[in-house]
Coordinates of C-alpha atoms in Angstrom, one line a residue:
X1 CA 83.0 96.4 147.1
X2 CA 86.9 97.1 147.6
X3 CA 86.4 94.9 150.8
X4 CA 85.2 92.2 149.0
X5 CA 88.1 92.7 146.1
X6 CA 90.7 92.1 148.9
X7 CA 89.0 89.1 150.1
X8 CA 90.3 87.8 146.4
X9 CA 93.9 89.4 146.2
X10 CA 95.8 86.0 147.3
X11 CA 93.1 84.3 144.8
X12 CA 94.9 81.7 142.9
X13 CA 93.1 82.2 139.5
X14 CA 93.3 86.3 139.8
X15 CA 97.2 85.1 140.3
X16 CA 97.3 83.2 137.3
X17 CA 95.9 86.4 135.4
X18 CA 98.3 89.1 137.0
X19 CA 101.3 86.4 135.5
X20 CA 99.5 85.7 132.7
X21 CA 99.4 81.9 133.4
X22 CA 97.9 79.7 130.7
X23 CA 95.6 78.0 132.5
X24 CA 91.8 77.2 132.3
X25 CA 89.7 79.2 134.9
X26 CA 86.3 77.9 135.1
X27 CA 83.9 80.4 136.9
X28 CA 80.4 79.4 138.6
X29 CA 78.6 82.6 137.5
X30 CA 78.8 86.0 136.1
X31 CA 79.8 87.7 139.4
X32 CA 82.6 85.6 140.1
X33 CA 84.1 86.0 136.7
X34 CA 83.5 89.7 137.4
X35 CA 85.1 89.9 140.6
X36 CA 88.2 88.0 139.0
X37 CA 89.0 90.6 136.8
X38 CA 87.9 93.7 138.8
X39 CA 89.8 92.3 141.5
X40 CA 93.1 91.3 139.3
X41 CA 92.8 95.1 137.7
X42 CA 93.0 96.4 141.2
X43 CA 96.3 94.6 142.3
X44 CA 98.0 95.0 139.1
X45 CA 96.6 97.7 136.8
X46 CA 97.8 97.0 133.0
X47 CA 95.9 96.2 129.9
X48 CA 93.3 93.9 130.0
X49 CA 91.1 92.2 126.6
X50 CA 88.4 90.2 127.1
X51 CA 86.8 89.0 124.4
X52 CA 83.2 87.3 124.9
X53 CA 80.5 85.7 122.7
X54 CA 77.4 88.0 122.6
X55 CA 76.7 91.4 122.8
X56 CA 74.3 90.5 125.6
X57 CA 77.3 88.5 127.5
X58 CA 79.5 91.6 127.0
X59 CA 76.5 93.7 128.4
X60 CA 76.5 92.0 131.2
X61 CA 79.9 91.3 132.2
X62 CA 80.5 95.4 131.8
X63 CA 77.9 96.3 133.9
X64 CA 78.8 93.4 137.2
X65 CA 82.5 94.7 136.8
X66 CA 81.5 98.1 136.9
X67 CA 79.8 97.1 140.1
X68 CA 83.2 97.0 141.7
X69 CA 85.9 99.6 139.8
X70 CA 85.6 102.9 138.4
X71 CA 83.9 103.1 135.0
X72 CA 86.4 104.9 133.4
X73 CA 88.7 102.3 134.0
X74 CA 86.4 100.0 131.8
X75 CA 85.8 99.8 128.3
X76 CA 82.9 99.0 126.2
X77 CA 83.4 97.8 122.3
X78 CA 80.0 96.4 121.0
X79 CA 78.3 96.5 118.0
X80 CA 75.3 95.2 116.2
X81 CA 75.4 91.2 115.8
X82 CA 73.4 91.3 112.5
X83 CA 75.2 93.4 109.5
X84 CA 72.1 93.6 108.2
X85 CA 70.1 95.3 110.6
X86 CA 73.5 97.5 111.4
X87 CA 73.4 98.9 107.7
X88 CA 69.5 99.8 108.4
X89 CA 69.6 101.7 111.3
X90 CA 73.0 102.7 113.1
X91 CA 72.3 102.0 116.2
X92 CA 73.4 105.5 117.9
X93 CA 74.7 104.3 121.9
X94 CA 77.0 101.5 120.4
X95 CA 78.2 103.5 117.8
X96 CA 78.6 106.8 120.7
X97 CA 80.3 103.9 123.0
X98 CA 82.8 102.8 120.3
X99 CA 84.0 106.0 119.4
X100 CA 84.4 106.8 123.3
X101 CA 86.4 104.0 123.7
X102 CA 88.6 104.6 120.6
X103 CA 89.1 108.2 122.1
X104 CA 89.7 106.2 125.4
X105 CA 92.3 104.1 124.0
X106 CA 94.6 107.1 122.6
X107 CA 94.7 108.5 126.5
X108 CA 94.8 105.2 128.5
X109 CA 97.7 102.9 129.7
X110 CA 96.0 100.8 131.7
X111 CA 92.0 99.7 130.9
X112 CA 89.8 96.8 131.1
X113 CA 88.6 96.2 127.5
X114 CA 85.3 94.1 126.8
X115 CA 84.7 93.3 123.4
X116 CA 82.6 90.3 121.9
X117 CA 82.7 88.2 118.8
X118 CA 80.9 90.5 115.9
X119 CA 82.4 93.5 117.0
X120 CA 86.0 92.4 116.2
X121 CA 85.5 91.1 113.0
X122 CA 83.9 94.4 112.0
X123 CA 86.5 96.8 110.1
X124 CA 87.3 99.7 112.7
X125 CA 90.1 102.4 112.5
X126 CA 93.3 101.9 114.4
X127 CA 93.8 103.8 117.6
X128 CA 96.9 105.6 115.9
X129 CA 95.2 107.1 113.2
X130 CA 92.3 107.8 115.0
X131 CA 94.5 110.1 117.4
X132 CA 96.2 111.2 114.5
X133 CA 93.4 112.6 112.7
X134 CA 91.8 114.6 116.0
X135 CA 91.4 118.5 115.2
X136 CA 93.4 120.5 117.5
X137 CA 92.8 124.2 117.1
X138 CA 92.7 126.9 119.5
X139 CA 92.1 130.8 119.6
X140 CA 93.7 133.1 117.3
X141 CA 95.0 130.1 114.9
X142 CA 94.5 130.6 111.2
X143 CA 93.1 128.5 109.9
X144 CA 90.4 128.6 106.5
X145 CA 86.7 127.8 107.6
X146 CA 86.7 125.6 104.3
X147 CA 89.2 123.7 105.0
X148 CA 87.8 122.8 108.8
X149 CA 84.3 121.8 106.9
X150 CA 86.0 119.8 104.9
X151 CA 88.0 117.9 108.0
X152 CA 84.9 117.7 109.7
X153 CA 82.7 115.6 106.8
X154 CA 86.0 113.7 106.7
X155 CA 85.8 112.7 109.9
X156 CA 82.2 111.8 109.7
X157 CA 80.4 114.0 111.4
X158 CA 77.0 115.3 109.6
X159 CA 76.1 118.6 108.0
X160 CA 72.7 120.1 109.7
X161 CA 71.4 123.6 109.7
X162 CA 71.4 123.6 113.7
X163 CA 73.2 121.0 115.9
X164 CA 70.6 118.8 118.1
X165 CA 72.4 115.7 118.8
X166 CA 76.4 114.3 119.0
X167 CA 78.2 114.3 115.7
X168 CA 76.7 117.1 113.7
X169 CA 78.5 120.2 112.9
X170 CA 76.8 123.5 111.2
X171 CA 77.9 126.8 109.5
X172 CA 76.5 129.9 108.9
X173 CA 78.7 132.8 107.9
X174 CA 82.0 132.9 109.7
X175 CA 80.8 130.7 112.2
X176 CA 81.0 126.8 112.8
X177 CA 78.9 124.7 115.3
X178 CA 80.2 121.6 116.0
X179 CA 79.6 118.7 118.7
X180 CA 82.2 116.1 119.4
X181 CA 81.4 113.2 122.1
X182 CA 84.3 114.3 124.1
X183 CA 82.5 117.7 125.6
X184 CA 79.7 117.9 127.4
X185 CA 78.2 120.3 125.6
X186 CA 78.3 121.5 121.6
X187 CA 80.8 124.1 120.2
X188 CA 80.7 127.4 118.3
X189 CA 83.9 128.1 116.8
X190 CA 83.6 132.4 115.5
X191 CA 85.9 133.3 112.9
X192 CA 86.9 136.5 111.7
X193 CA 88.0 136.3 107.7
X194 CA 91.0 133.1 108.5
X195 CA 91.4 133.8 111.9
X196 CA 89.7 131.9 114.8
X197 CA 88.1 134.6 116.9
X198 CA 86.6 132.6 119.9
X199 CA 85.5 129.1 120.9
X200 CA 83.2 128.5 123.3
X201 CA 80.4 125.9 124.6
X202 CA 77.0 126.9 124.0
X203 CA 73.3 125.4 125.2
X204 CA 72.3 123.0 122.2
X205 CA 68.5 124.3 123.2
X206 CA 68.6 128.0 124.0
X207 CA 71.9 128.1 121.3
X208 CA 73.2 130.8 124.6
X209 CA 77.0 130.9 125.4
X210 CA 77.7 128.5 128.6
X211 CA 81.8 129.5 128.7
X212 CA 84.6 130.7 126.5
X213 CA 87.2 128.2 126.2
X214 CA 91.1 128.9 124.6
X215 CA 91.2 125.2 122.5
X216 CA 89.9 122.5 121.2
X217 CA 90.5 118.7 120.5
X218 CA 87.3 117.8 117.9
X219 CA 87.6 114.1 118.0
X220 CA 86.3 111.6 114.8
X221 CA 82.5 111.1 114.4
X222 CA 83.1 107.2 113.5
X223 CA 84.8 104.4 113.7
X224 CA 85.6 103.9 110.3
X225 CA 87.3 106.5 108.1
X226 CA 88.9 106.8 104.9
X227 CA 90.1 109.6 102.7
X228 CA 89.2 110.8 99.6
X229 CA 91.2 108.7 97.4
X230 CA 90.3 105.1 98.7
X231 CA 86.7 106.1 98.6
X232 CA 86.9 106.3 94.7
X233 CA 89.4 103.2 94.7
X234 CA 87.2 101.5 96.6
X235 CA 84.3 102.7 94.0
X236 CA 86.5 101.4 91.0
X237 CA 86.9 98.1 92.7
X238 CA 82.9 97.5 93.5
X239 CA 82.3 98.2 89.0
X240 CA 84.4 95.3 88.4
X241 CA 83.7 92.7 91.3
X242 CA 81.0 92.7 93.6
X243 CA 80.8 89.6 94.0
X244 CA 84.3 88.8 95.5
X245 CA 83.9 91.9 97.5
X246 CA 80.9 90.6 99.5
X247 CA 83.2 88.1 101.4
X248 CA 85.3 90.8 103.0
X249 CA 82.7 93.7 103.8
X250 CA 79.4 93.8 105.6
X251 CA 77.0 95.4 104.0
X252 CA 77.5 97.9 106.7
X253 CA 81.1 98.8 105.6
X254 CA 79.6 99.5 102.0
X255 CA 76.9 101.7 103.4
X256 CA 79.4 103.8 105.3
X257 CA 82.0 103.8 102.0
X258 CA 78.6 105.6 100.0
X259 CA 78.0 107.8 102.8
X260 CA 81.0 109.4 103.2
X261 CA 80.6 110.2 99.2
X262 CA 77.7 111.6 100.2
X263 CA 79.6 113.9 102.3
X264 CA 81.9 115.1 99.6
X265 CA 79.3 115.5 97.8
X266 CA 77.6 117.9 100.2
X267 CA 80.8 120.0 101.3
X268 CA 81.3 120.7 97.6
X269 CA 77.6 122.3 97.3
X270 CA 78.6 123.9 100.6
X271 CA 81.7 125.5 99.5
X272 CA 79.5 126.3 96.0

């Protein structure tokens, strides 16, 4: 595959991307355009966007450029194309892909970025905050279990009495189980009154210790987050207009503004 990248180095189209020509490039097929942008990554690594119609053309164009660079050098953003059927049922690899990328995006300075129509007109946190409001805790911080629960429904991940899939957390006594998509495996944070006692990874089926570990970086659970206060602004706004607010939110944005009050509502019978 590099072989074949070379072949296209002194291309004059994969020129006219590196020096960010404006110019119409017309491509015969779905390879070719692939092998234009793997191969113009390759000589000149830096920040590329490219946006497509369809989910099913973005589908396709990640998985032929992947065919010739590294994965992690490629990013996916994709989402439902119907609002509707996105505020039925979230549909759980997109969703797990965007937040990857998001997480991704804080770490990378260089990245091929596929995105297609629907997905950027859907309301998404901005990388910054997104870093910004990553849990960083380690071993022998203080830090009040209540107050981590509370980050944690913030952050959108979902309150279960045992963890058995990404973006749940639970708690029983002084201990927190939580499983971020940036570890393989789930993770049991032990606390001893305010203190954090251990972390560790454990086997989400056995529930067994796989390795101690000093710190932690508990990324968001979504892609859309909002604090306390604009989900009751947000509340006061729907009373008086509805109407006008269904031309700036999918129905999927209003889904995920009830949810989250779902989740205060839930921490508070927690910390009850």
């Amino acid at each position: 595959m590099i072989n074949i990248l070379n072949q296209y180095k002194n291309n004059k189209a994969i020129e006219s991307l590196i020096n960010k020509d404006k110019a119409n490039i017309v491509c015969a097929d779905g390879i070719i355009e692939a092998i234009l942008y793997a191969a113009s990554y390759k000589a000149c690594p830096s920040k590329i966007v490219i946006l497509v119609d369809t989910l099913l053309d973005a589908t396709k164009l990640y998985e032929n450029i992947t065919s010739f660079i590294d994965e992690d050098n490629v990013l996916f953003y994709g989402t439902d194309e119907s609002f509707y059927l996105e505020s039925l049922s979230t549909n759980r690899d997109l969703l797990y892909r965007r937040i990857e990328t998001l997480n991704a995006l804080t770490k990378k300075d260089s990245y091929i970025l596929i995105m297609h129509a629907a997905s950027i007109i859907r309301p998404v946190t901005n990388v910054v905050d997104f870093k910004e409001n990553s849990i960083n805790i380690k071993v022998n911080d203080t830090l009040n279990p209540t107050n981590l629960i509370s980050k944690l429904f913030r952050l959108g991940y979902s309150f279960t009495n045992k963890i058995s899939e990404p973006l749940q957390f639970a708690y029983r006594g002084g201990v927190i189980d939580v499983y971020p998509l940036n570890y393989p495996n789930p993770i049991r944070i032990d606390f001893f009154d305010d203190v954090i006692d251990s972390i560790r990874y454990f086997d989400i089926n056995t529930q067994r210790r796989i390795e101690d570990i000093n710190n932690v970086s508990i990324i968001p659970a979504t892609d859309l987050m909002y604090d306390e206060k604009q989900l009751h602004n947000f509340i006061e706004i729907l009373k008086r207009n509805t109407i006008q607010l269904k031309l700036f939110f999918s129905i999927n944005h209003l889904l995920n503004m009830f949810i989250k009050m779902e989740n205060i509502k839930n921490q508070q019978k927690i910390e009850n």
